[in-house]
PDB file of C-alpha atoms in Angstrom:
ATOM      1  CA  MET A 118      -6.261  -2.714 -34.711  1.00 40.00           C
ATOM      2  CA  THR A 119      -8.417  -0.197 -36.541  1.00 40.00           C
ATOM      3  CA  ASN A 120      -9.142   3.344 -35.428  1.00 41.00           C
ATOM      4  CA  ALA A 121     -12.661   2.276 -34.574  1.00 39.00           C
ATOM      5  CA  ASP A 122     -11.280  -0.348 -32.211  1.00 41.00           C
ATOM      6  CA  ALA A 123      -8.851   2.068 -30.601  1.00 39.00           C
ATOM      7  CA  GLU A 124     -11.380   4.847 -30.049  1.00 39.00           C
ATOM      8  CA  PRO A 125     -13.348   3.218 -27.198  1.00 40.00           C
ATOM      9  CA  VAL A 126     -10.122   2.566 -25.297  1.00 39.00           C
ATOM     10  CA  ALA A 127      -9.196   6.249 -25.518  1.00 39.00           C
ATOM     11  CA  VAL A 128     -12.667   7.281 -24.406  1.00 37.00           C
ATOM     12  CA  ASN A 129     -12.493   4.930 -21.403  1.00 45.00           C
ATOM     13  CA  ARG A 130      -9.119   6.301 -20.382  1.00 43.00           C
ATOM     14  CA  ILE A 131     -10.327   9.892 -20.574  1.00 42.00           C
ATOM     15  CA  SER A 132     -13.450   9.123 -18.574  1.00 55.00           C
ATOM     16  CA  SER A 133     -11.391   7.302 -15.936  1.00 57.00           C
ATOM     17  CA  TRP A 134      -9.139  10.293 -15.428  1.00 59.00           C
ATOM     18  CA  ARG A 135     -12.166  12.554 -15.281  1.00 64.00           C
ATOM     19  CA  LEU A 136     -13.794  10.359 -12.642  1.00 61.00           C
ATOM     20  CA  LEU A 137     -10.639  10.439 -10.534  1.00 61.00           C
ATOM     21  CA  ALA A 138     -10.156  14.173 -10.950  1.00 60.00           C
ATOM     22  CA  GLY A 139     -13.833  14.784 -10.240  1.00 62.00           C
ATOM     23  CA  ASN A 140     -13.603  13.157  -6.808  1.00 68.00           C
ATOM     24  CA  PRO A 141     -12.114  15.780  -4.460  1.00 74.00           C
ATOM     25  CA  VAL A 142     -11.351  13.246  -1.715  1.00 74.00           C
ATOM     26  CA  THR A 143      -9.443  10.982  -4.094  1.00 76.00           C
ATOM     27  CA  LEU A 144      -7.636  13.936  -5.630  1.00 81.00           C
ATOM     28  CA  LEU A 145      -6.626  15.247  -2.193  1.00 82.00           C
ATOM     29  CA  SER A 146      -5.415  11.818  -1.096  1.00 83.00           C
ATOM     30  CA  ALA A 147      -3.374  11.453  -4.284  1.00 84.00           C
ATOM     31  CA  LEU A 148      -1.774  14.867  -3.695  1.00 87.00           C
ATOM     32  CA  LEU A 149      -1.003  14.027  -0.067  1.00 87.00           C
ATOM     33  CA  LEU A 150       0.504  10.695  -1.046  1.00 87.00           C
ATOM     34  CA  THR A 151       2.592  12.373  -3.737  1.00 89.00           C
ATOM     35  CA  ALA A 152       3.836  14.896  -1.176  1.00 88.00           C
ATOM     36  CA  LEU A 153       4.719  12.103   1.253  1.00 87.00           C
ATOM     37  CA  VAL A 154       6.639  10.248  -1.453  1.00 88.00           C
ATOM     38  CA  ALA A 155       8.501  13.478  -2.268  1.00 90.00           C
ATOM     39  CA  VAL A 156       9.322  13.862   1.429  1.00 86.00           C
ATOM     40  CA  ALA A 157      10.535  10.269   1.559  1.00 85.00           C
ATOM     41  CA  LEU A 158      12.807  10.765  -1.446  1.00 87.00           C
ATOM     42  CA  THR A 159      14.331  13.995  -0.130  1.00 90.00           C
ATOM     43  CA  ALA A 160      14.137  13.491   3.654  1.00 88.00           C
ATOM     44  CA  THR A 161      17.878  13.095   4.115  1.00 86.00           C
ATOM     45  CA  TRP A 162      18.548  16.447   2.447  1.00 91.00           C
ATOM     46  CA  VAL A 163      15.601  18.536   3.677  1.00 89.00           C
ATOM     47  CA  ALA A 164      15.800  17.495   7.342  1.00 90.00           C
ATOM     48  CA  PRO A 165      16.953  20.620   9.222  1.00 91.00           C
ATOM     49  CA  PHE A 166      19.029  18.627  11.732  1.00 92.00           C
ATOM     50  CA  GLY A 167      20.740  15.278  11.923  1.00 90.00           C
ATOM     51  CA  VAL A 168      18.345  12.601  13.139  1.00 90.00           C
ATOM     52  CA  ASN A 169      20.760  11.530  15.888  1.00 90.00           C
ATOM     53  CA  ASP A 170      22.163  14.932  16.834  1.00 91.00           C
ATOM     54  CA  ILE A 171      21.869  14.939  20.646  1.00 92.00           C
ATOM     55  CA  ASP A 172      21.448  18.289  22.405  1.00 91.00           C
ATOM     56  CA  VAL A 173      20.606  17.500  26.038  1.00 92.00           C
ATOM     57  CA  PRO A 174      20.361  21.149  27.211  1.00 92.00           C
ATOM     58  CA  ASN A 175      17.511  21.635  24.689  1.00 90.00           C
ATOM     59  CA  ALA A 176      15.677  18.401  25.513  1.00 91.00           C
ATOM     60  CA  LEU A 177      11.852  18.375  25.564  1.00 93.00           C
ATOM     61  CA  GLN A 178      11.574  21.810  23.987  1.00 93.00           C
ATOM     62  CA  PRO A 179       8.061  22.563  22.620  1.00 94.00           C
ATOM     63  CA  PRO A 180       7.487  23.421  18.955  1.00 95.00           C
ATOM     64  CA  SER A 181       9.161  26.718  18.063  1.00 93.00           C
ATOM     65  CA  GLY A 182      10.823  28.542  15.212  1.00 91.00           C
ATOM     66  CA  ALA A 183      14.046  26.658  15.854  1.00 90.00           C
ATOM     67  CA  HIS A 184      12.398  23.243  16.153  1.00 93.00           C
ATOM     68  CA  TRP A 185       9.021  23.176  14.388  1.00 94.00           C
ATOM     69  CA  PHE A 186       8.001  19.845  15.938  1.00 95.00           C
ATOM     70  CA  GLY A 187       9.915  20.338  19.180  1.00 94.00           C
ATOM     71  CA  THR A 188      12.659  18.099  20.562  1.00 94.00           C
ATOM     72  CA  ASP A 189      12.638  14.711  22.287  1.00 93.00           C
ATOM     73  CA  GLU A 190      14.119  13.586  25.602  1.00 92.00           C
ATOM     74  CA  LEU A 191      17.657  13.699  24.150  1.00 92.00           C
ATOM     75  CA  GLY A 192      17.229  17.058  22.435  1.00 94.00           C
ATOM     76  CA  ARG A 193      16.928  15.529  18.969  1.00 94.00           C
ATOM     77  CA  ASP A 194      14.812  17.420  16.439  1.00 95.00           C
ATOM     78  CA  VAL A 195      11.442  15.669  16.112  1.00 95.00           C
ATOM     79  CA  LEU A 196      10.736  17.088  12.641  1.00 95.00           C
ATOM     80  CA  SER A 197      13.955  15.670  11.225  1.00 94.00           C
ATOM     81  CA  ARG A 198      13.263  12.294  12.779  1.00 95.00           C
ATOM     82  CA  VAL A 199       9.671  12.225  11.484  1.00 95.00           C
ATOM     83  CA  LEU A 200      10.809  13.029   7.942  1.00 94.00           C
ATOM     84  CA  VAL A 201      13.402  10.249   7.905  1.00 94.00           C
ATOM     85  CA  ALA A 202      10.985   7.862   9.653  1.00 94.00           C
ATOM     86  CA  ILE A 203       8.391   8.446   6.899  1.00 93.00           C
ATOM     87  CA  GLN A 204      11.082   7.540   4.387  1.00 92.00           C
ATOM     88  CA  ALA A 205      11.824   4.297   6.253  1.00 92.00           C
ATOM     89  CA  SER A 206       8.139   3.367   6.625  1.00 93.00           C
ATOM     90  CA  LEU A 207       7.361   3.918   2.952  1.00 93.00           C
ATOM     91  CA  ARG A 208      10.451   1.973   1.889  1.00 93.00           C
ATOM     92  CA  VAL A 209       9.461  -0.999   4.044  1.00 94.00           C
ATOM     93  CA  ALA A 210       5.846  -0.810   2.829  1.00 94.00           C
ATOM     94  CA  VAL A 211       6.729  -0.563  -0.873  1.00 94.00           C
ATOM     95  CA  VAL A 212       9.286  -3.387  -0.820  1.00 96.00           C
ATOM     96  CA  SER A 213       7.109  -5.721   1.249  1.00 96.00           C
ATOM     97  CA  VAL A 214       3.979  -5.110  -0.848  1.00 96.00           C
ATOM     98  CA  ALA A 215       5.986  -5.518  -4.061  1.00 96.00           C
ATOM     99  CA  PHE A 216       7.241  -8.870  -2.777  1.00 96.00           C
ATOM    100  CA  ALA A 217       3.728  -9.921  -1.763  1.00 95.00           C
ATOM    101  CA  ALA A 218       2.283  -8.854  -5.113  1.00 95.00           C
ATOM    102  CA  ALA A 219       4.959 -10.634  -7.144  1.00 95.00           C
ATOM    103  CA  VAL A 220       4.578 -13.930  -5.289  1.00 95.00           C
ATOM    104  CA  GLY A 221       0.843 -13.730  -4.633  1.00 95.00           C
ATOM    105  CA  VAL A 222      -0.160 -12.744  -8.169  1.00 94.00           C
ATOM    106  CA  THR A 223       2.008 -15.519  -9.620  1.00 93.00           C
ATOM    107  CA  VAL A 224       0.381 -18.092  -7.333  1.00 94.00           C
ATOM    108  CA  GLY A 225      -3.118 -16.756  -8.015  1.00 93.00           C
ATOM    109  CA  LEU A 226      -2.617 -16.677 -11.776  1.00 92.00           C
ATOM    110  CA  LEU A 227      -1.362 -20.271 -11.886  1.00 92.00           C
ATOM    111  CA  ALA A 228      -4.080 -21.541  -9.563  1.00 92.00           C
ATOM    112  CA  GLY A 229      -6.922 -19.787 -11.362  1.00 91.00           C
ATOM    113  CA  TYR A 230      -5.693 -20.457 -14.886  1.00 89.00           C
ATOM    114  CA  ARG A 231      -4.568 -24.070 -14.595  1.00 87.00           C
ATOM    115  CA  GLY A 232      -7.141 -25.268 -12.049  1.00 85.00           C
ATOM    116  CA  GLY A 233      -7.230 -28.932 -11.055  1.00 88.00           C
ATOM    117  CA  TRP A 234      -4.757 -30.362  -8.563  1.00 92.00           C
ATOM    118  CA  LEU A 235      -2.405 -27.371  -8.899  1.00 91.00           C
ATOM    119  CA  ASP A 236      -5.206 -25.016  -7.846  1.00 90.00           C
ATOM    120  CA  THR A 237      -6.032 -27.253  -4.889  1.00 91.00           C
ATOM    121  CA  VAL A 238      -2.429 -27.512  -3.663  1.00 93.00           C
ATOM    122  CA  LEU A 239      -1.597 -23.829  -4.059  1.00 92.00           C
ATOM    123  CA  MET A 240      -4.797 -22.554  -2.456  1.00 92.00           C
ATOM    124  CA  ARG A 241      -4.495 -24.952   0.493  1.00 92.00           C
ATOM    125  CA  MET A 242      -1.056 -23.447   1.145  1.00 92.00           C
ATOM    126  CA  VAL A 243      -2.611 -19.997   0.957  1.00 92.00           C
ATOM    127  CA  ASP A 244      -5.352 -21.073   3.362  1.00 90.00           C
ATOM    128  CA  VAL A 245      -2.733 -22.194   5.872  1.00 90.00           C
ATOM    129  CA  LEU A 246      -1.225 -18.693   5.897  1.00 87.00           C
ATOM    130  CA  PHE A 247      -4.706 -17.188   6.142  1.00 85.00           C
ATOM    131  CA  ALA A 248      -5.390 -19.255   9.255  1.00 85.00           C
ATOM    132  CA  PHE A 249      -3.025 -17.022  11.270  1.00 85.00           C
ATOM    133  CA  PRO A 250      -3.868 -13.425  12.229  1.00 83.00           C
ATOM    134  CA  VAL A 251      -1.756 -11.026  10.170  1.00 82.00           C
ATOM    135  CA  LEU A 252       0.088  -9.342  13.034  1.00 82.00           C
ATOM    136  CA  LEU A 253       0.582 -12.600  14.936  1.00 85.00           C
ATOM    137  CA  LEU A 254       2.144 -14.263  11.891  1.00 88.00           C
ATOM    138  CA  ALA A 255       4.405 -11.251  11.320  1.00 89.00           C
ATOM    139  CA  LEU A 256       5.471 -11.336  14.977  1.00 88.00           C
ATOM    140  CA  ALA A 257       6.274 -15.037  14.714  1.00 89.00           C
ATOM    141  CA  ILE A 258       8.395 -14.548  11.596  1.00 90.00           C
ATOM    142  CA  VAL A 259      10.328 -11.645  13.098  1.00 90.00           C
ATOM    143  CA  ALA A 260      10.789 -13.524  16.369  1.00 86.00           C
ATOM    144  CA  ILE A 261      12.297 -16.478  14.477  1.00 89.00           C
ATOM    145  CA  LEU A 262      14.511 -14.507  12.078  1.00 88.00           C
ATOM    146  CA  GLY A 263      15.352 -11.640  14.430  1.00 88.00           C
ATOM    147  CA  PRO A 264      14.439  -7.937  14.319  1.00 89.00           C
ATOM    148  CA  GLY A 265      15.613  -5.618  11.580  1.00 88.00           C
ATOM    149  CA  VAL A 266      14.554  -3.837   8.399  1.00 91.00           C
ATOM    150  CA  THR A 267      15.063  -6.806   6.069  1.00 92.00           C
ATOM    151  CA  THR A 268      13.214  -9.174   8.386  1.00 93.00           C
ATOM    152  CA  THR A 269      10.356  -6.673   8.725  1.00 93.00           C
ATOM    153  CA  MET A 270      10.031  -6.426   4.951  1.00 94.00           C
ATOM    154  CA  LEU A 271      10.031 -10.210   4.592  1.00 94.00           C
ATOM    155  CA  ALA A 272       7.504 -10.727   7.393  1.00 94.00           C
ATOM    156  CA  ILE A 273       5.049  -8.152   6.064  1.00 94.00           C
ATOM    157  CA  GLY A 274       5.504  -9.455   2.524  1.00 94.00           C
ATOM    158  CA  ILE A 275       4.714 -13.019   3.581  1.00 94.00           C
ATOM    159  CA  VAL A 276       1.550 -12.102   5.488  1.00 92.00           C
ATOM    160  CA  PHE A 277       0.170 -10.114   2.539  1.00 93.00           C
ATOM    161  CA  THR A 278       1.008 -12.719  -0.107  1.00 94.00           C
ATOM    162  CA  PRO A 279      -2.197 -14.774   0.469  1.00 94.00           C
ATOM    163  CA  ILE A 280      -4.371 -11.685  -0.066  1.00 93.00           C
ATOM    164  CA  PHE A 281      -2.878 -11.030  -3.498  1.00 95.00           C
ATOM    165  CA  ALA A 282      -3.098 -14.724  -4.335  1.00 94.00           C
ATOM    166  CA  ARG A 283      -6.824 -14.843  -3.617  1.00 94.00           C
ATOM    167  CA  VAL A 284      -7.564 -11.615  -5.479  1.00 93.00           C
ATOM    168  CA  ALA A 285      -5.570 -12.769  -8.515  1.00 93.00           C
ATOM    169  CA  ARG A 286      -7.165 -16.229  -8.507  1.00 93.00           C
ATOM    170  CA  ALA A 287     -10.731 -14.917  -8.220  1.00 92.00           C
ATOM    171  CA  SER A 288     -10.164 -12.440 -11.040  1.00 90.00           C
ATOM    172  CA  THR A 289      -8.443 -15.057 -13.217  1.00 91.00           C
ATOM    173  CA  LEU A 290     -11.341 -17.495 -12.811  1.00 90.00           C
ATOM    174  CA  SER A 291     -13.742 -14.908 -14.220  1.00 87.00           C
ATOM    175  CA  VAL A 292     -11.473 -13.820 -17.088  1.00 86.00           C
ATOM    176  CA  ARG A 293     -10.330 -17.251 -18.319  1.00 83.00           C
ATOM    177  CA  VAL A 294     -13.872 -18.139 -19.487  1.00 79.00           C
ATOM    178  CA  GLU A 295     -14.151 -15.023 -21.649  1.00 80.00           C
ATOM    179  CA  PRO A 296     -14.588 -15.694 -25.398  1.00 81.00           C
ATOM    180  CA  TYR A 297     -11.300 -14.055 -26.422  1.00 78.00           C
ATOM    181  CA  VAL A 298      -9.381 -16.371 -24.077  1.00 80.00           C
ATOM    182  CA  GLN A 299     -11.213 -19.425 -25.413  1.00 79.00           C
ATOM    183  CA  VAL A 300     -10.475 -18.343 -28.987  1.00 79.00           C
ATOM    184  CA  SER A 301      -6.787 -18.001 -28.125  1.00 78.00           C
ATOM    185  CA  HIS A 302      -6.801 -21.557 -26.777  1.00 73.00           C
ATOM    186  CA  THR A 303      -8.489 -22.795 -29.954  1.00 79.00           C
ATOM    187  CA  MET A 304      -5.852 -21.102 -32.106  1.00 81.00           C
ATOM    188  CA  GLY A 305      -3.100 -22.874 -30.177  1.00 75.00           C
ATOM    189  CA  THR A 306      -1.697 -19.777 -28.496  1.00 76.00           C
ATOM    190  CA  GLY A 307       0.842 -20.525 -25.771  1.00 79.00           C
ATOM    191  CA  HIS A 308      -0.219 -20.350 -22.139  1.00 75.00           C
ATOM    192  CA  GLY A 309       2.453 -17.796 -21.279  1.00 79.00           C
ATOM    193  CA  TYR A 310       1.266 -15.439 -24.000  1.00 78.00           C
ATOM    194  CA  ILE A 311      -2.362 -15.776 -22.900  1.00 82.00           C
ATOM    195  CA  LEU A 312      -1.449 -15.003 -19.304  1.00 83.00           C
ATOM    196  CA  ARG A 313       0.624 -11.966 -20.250  1.00 81.00           C
ATOM    197  CA  ARG A 314      -1.586 -10.631 -23.037  1.00 81.00           C
ATOM    198  CA  HIS A 315      -5.121 -11.468 -21.979  1.00 82.00           C
ATOM    199  CA  ILE A 316      -5.360 -12.495 -18.331  1.00 87.00           C
ATOM    200  CA  LEU A 317      -2.988 -10.169 -16.466  1.00 86.00           C
ATOM    201  CA  PRO A 318      -4.082  -6.870 -18.117  1.00 84.00           C
ATOM    202  CA  ASN A 319      -7.722  -7.673 -17.391  1.00 84.00           C
ATOM    203  CA  ILE A 320      -7.178  -8.406 -13.712  1.00 87.00           C
ATOM    204  CA  ALA A 321      -4.946  -5.364 -13.152  1.00 84.00           C
ATOM    205  CA  GLY A 322      -7.800  -3.243 -11.772  1.00 82.00           C
ATOM    206  CA  PRO A 323      -8.484  -5.264  -8.598  1.00 87.00           C
ATOM    207  CA  LEU A 324      -4.753  -5.762  -8.092  1.00 90.00           C
ATOM    208  CA  ILE A 325      -4.066  -2.018  -8.243  1.00 87.00           C
ATOM    209  CA  VAL A 326      -6.774  -1.364  -5.664  1.00 85.00           C
ATOM    210  CA  GLN A 327      -5.440  -4.140  -3.438  1.00 91.00           C
ATOM    211  CA  THR A 328      -1.930  -2.707  -3.734  1.00 92.00           C
ATOM    212  CA  SER A 329      -2.987   0.721  -2.454  1.00 89.00           C
ATOM    213  CA  LEU A 330      -4.892  -0.819   0.451  1.00 88.00           C
ATOM    214  CA  SER A 331      -2.028  -3.185   1.279  1.00 93.00           C
ATOM    215  CA  LEU A 332       0.407  -0.257   1.408  1.00 93.00           C
ATOM    216  CA  ALA A 333      -1.729   1.319   4.129  1.00 92.00           C
ATOM    217  CA  PHE A 334      -1.825  -1.875   6.196  1.00 92.00           C
ATOM    218  CA  ALA A 335       1.890  -2.463   5.624  1.00 94.00           C
ATOM    219  CA  ILE A 336       2.680   0.961   7.093  1.00 94.00           C
ATOM    220  CA  LEU A 337       0.553   0.116  10.136  1.00 93.00           C
ATOM    221  CA  ALA A 338       2.220  -3.279  10.465  1.00 93.00           C
ATOM    222  CA  GLU A 339       5.696  -1.734  10.302  1.00 93.00           C
ATOM    223  CA  ALA A 340       4.738   0.845  12.932  1.00 94.00           C
ATOM    224  CA  ALA A 341       3.331  -1.893  15.185  1.00 93.00           C
ATOM    225  CA  LEU A 342       6.460  -4.049  14.874  1.00 93.00           C
ATOM    226  CA  SER A 343       8.733  -1.066  15.518  1.00 93.00           C
ATOM    227  CA  PHE A 344       6.606  -0.065  18.513  1.00 93.00           C
ATOM    228  CA  LEU A 345       7.173  -3.529  19.952  1.00 90.00           C
ATOM    229  CA  GLY A 346      10.906  -3.291  19.287  1.00 90.00           C
ATOM    230  CA  LEU A 347      10.883  -5.913  16.512  1.00 89.00           C
ATOM    231  CA  GLY A 348      10.919  -3.671  13.453  1.00 90.00           C
ATOM    232  CA  ILE A 349      13.339  -0.909  12.480  1.00 90.00           C
ATOM    233  CA  GLN A 350      16.059  -0.742  15.106  1.00 89.00           C
ATOM    234  CA  PRO A 351      17.630   2.317  16.740  1.00 88.00           C
ATOM    235  CA  PRO A 352      19.417   4.554  16.022  1.00 88.00           C
ATOM    236  CA  GLN A 353      17.458   4.646  12.747  1.00 90.00           C
ATOM    237  CA  PRO A 354      14.216   6.506  13.501  1.00 92.00           C
ATOM    238  CA  SER A 355      10.834   4.913  12.902  1.00 93.00           C
ATOM    239  CA  LEU A 356       7.362   6.247  13.578  1.00 94.00           C
ATOM    240  CA  GLY A 357       6.346   3.307  15.750  1.00 94.00           C
ATOM    241  CA  ARG A 358       9.511   3.483  17.847  1.00 93.00           C
ATOM    242  CA  MET A 359       9.112   7.250  18.301  1.00 94.00           C
ATOM    243  CA  ILE A 360       5.609   6.712  19.697  1.00 95.00           C
ATOM    244  CA  PHE A 361       6.968   4.021  22.028  1.00 94.00           C
ATOM    245  CA  ASP A 362       9.709   6.356  23.280  1.00 92.00           C
ATOM    246  CA  SER A 363       7.152   9.106  23.945  1.00 93.00           C
ATOM    247  CA  GLN A 364       5.135   7.046  26.445  1.00 91.00           C
ATOM    248  CA  GLY A 365       7.008   8.346  29.470  1.00 87.00           C
ATOM    249  CA  PHE A 366       6.684  11.967  28.360  1.00 91.00           C
ATOM    250  CA  VAL A 367       3.040  12.227  27.277  1.00 86.00           C
ATOM    251  CA  THR A 368       2.154  14.849  29.894  1.00 87.00           C
ATOM    252  CA  LEU A 369       5.430  16.747  29.507  1.00 89.00           C
ATOM    253  CA  ALA A 370       5.992  16.622  25.749  1.00 92.00           C
ATOM    254  CA  TRP A 371       2.810  15.818  23.818  1.00 94.00           C
ATOM    255  CA  TRP A 372       4.523  16.621  20.514  1.00 95.00           C
ATOM    256  CA  MET A 373       6.749  13.548  20.774  1.00 95.00           C
ATOM    257  CA  ALA A 374       3.710  11.303  20.173  1.00 94.00           C
ATOM    258  CA  VAL A 375       1.365  13.601  18.243  1.00 95.00           C
ATOM    259  CA  PHE A 376       3.552  14.311  15.227  1.00 96.00           C
ATOM    260  CA  PRO A 377       4.704  10.717  14.525  1.00 95.00           C
ATOM    261  CA  GLY A 378       1.121   9.551  15.099  1.00 95.00           C
ATOM    262  CA  ALA A 379      -0.208  12.207  12.723  1.00 95.00           C
ATOM    263  CA  ALA A 380       2.302  11.083  10.078  1.00 94.00           C
ATOM    264  CA  ILE A 381       1.001   7.511  10.342  1.00 95.00           C
ATOM    265  CA  VAL A 382      -2.642   8.644  10.172  1.00 93.00           C
ATOM    266  CA  VAL A 383      -2.114  10.884   7.139  1.00 92.00           C
ATOM    267  CA  THR A 384      -0.113   8.263   5.238  1.00 92.00           C
ATOM    268  CA  VAL A 385      -2.526   5.406   5.944  1.00 92.00           C
ATOM    269  CA  LEU A 386      -5.599   7.540   5.278  1.00 90.00           C
ATOM    270  CA  SER A 387      -4.176   8.764   1.963  1.00 89.00           C
ATOM    271  CA  CYS A 388      -3.541   5.194   0.791  1.00 89.00           C
ATOM    272  CA  ASN A 389      -7.003   4.034   1.861  1.00 87.00           C
ATOM    273  CA  LEU A 390      -8.844   6.945   0.251  1.00 85.00           C
ATOM    274  CA  LEU A 391      -6.836   6.576  -2.948  1.00 84.00           C
ATOM    275  CA  GLY A 392      -7.722   2.882  -2.976  1.00 82.00           C
ATOM    276  CA  ASP A 393     -11.414   3.723  -2.598  1.00 78.00           C
ATOM    277  CA  GLY A 394     -11.187   6.156  -5.494  1.00 76.00           C
ATOM    278  CA  LEU A 395      -9.418   3.654  -7.711  1.00 77.00           C
ATOM    279  CA  ARG A 396     -12.013   1.030  -6.844  1.00 73.00           C
ATOM    280  CA  ASP A 397     -14.798   3.384  -7.922  1.00 69.00           C
ATOM    281  CA  VAL A 398     -13.107   3.888 -11.285  1.00 70.00           C
ATOM    282  CA  LEU A 399     -11.820   0.362 -11.952  1.00 66.00           C
ATOM    283  CA  ASP A 400     -14.809  -1.604 -10.637  1.00 59.00           C
ATOM    284  CA  PRO A 401     -17.417  -1.654 -13.451  1.00 55.00           C
ATOM    285  CA  LYS A 402     -20.350  -1.775 -11.012  1.00 53.00           C
ATOM    286  CA  GLN A 403     -19.123   1.137  -8.898  1.00 53.00           C
ATOM    287  CA  ARG A 404     -18.234   3.084 -12.017  1.00 54.00           C
ATOM    288  CA  SER A 405     -21.662   2.555 -13.557  1.00 56.00           C
ATOM    289  CA  MET A 406     -23.319   3.759 -10.344  1.00 57.00           C
ATOM    290  CA  ILE A 407     -21.182   6.917 -10.231  1.00 54.00           C
ATOM    291  CA  GLU A 408     -21.820   7.706 -13.900  1.00 58.00           C
ATOM    292  CA  ALA A 409     -25.567   7.131 -13.425  1.00 59.00           C
ATOM    293  CA  GLN A 410     -25.606   9.468 -10.431  1.00 59.00           C
ATOM    294  CA  ARG A 411     -23.785  12.166 -12.404  1.00 59.00           C
ATOM    295  CA  GLN A 412     -26.171  11.857 -15.318  1.00 60.00           C
ATOM    296  CA  HIS A 413     -29.110  12.075 -12.922  1.00 55.00           C
ATOM    297  CA  ARG A 414     -27.721  15.279 -11.382  1.00 60.00           C
ATOM    298  CA  ARG A 415     -27.145  16.796 -14.821  1.00 60.00           C
ATOM    299  CA  ALA A 416     -30.704  15.958 -15.877  1.00 61.00           C
ATOM    300  CA  ARG A 417     -32.154  17.971 -12.956  1.00 62.00           C
TER     301      ARG A 417
END
């Protein structure tokens, strides 16, 4: 590759970072998500109290200097439990989405690249999974396999696999007809090399956006399953279970529901806003519109 060929790539990368940094909402969401990941990685050490330390005489204490988020009905520190629950939610979301992406992208790549009967068979299987509502399918899987962290990860991963498969297939169908792919076929290049070198890098943009959005929905799905008693099991804290436990104390201890709920809202909103920002940068149409708007404002 010559310097002339490499220069446009560098320019595109710089402009992409500038577009991301120039969007205050995207930048704020990225910072919030980074902070949440840092909390998840250090929750066990930074939590001021043990998550299962019971102190009945101090039960249902409001937020104070001793307990910033108050205490629950057993006197457990809500802040400590929220921190560790964020760690559990993010771990479930990351593992389940990684599973869904690995399986779904593989299926979508094969279906879109090979076409024919393989495309028909694989996509009909995907359509079968799509026929069920996401939460209902997750509930069915957990009900069959039993509640728990591993089952929750597997259930959420399965329900998100069809989404990645469709995104990967649609993107592959548009990339495989590009001239550089056709030239590679003519030269006798192996299919595996073409998929790794030409197809996958050029469909990474939509997949990255879908990953960020799927993380948000995975966190909601985990919270919903835990709220119903089918997700993360006590005594390990989870945001959904904490909200469930707070139902009988809403008028007495509002903080038991507000702080876990706020953690879910902030985490999901950060993932969604980051996904929107990435879409604006990675989608050529959205990116062209943003650049045209900026040039128009500069020309005024």
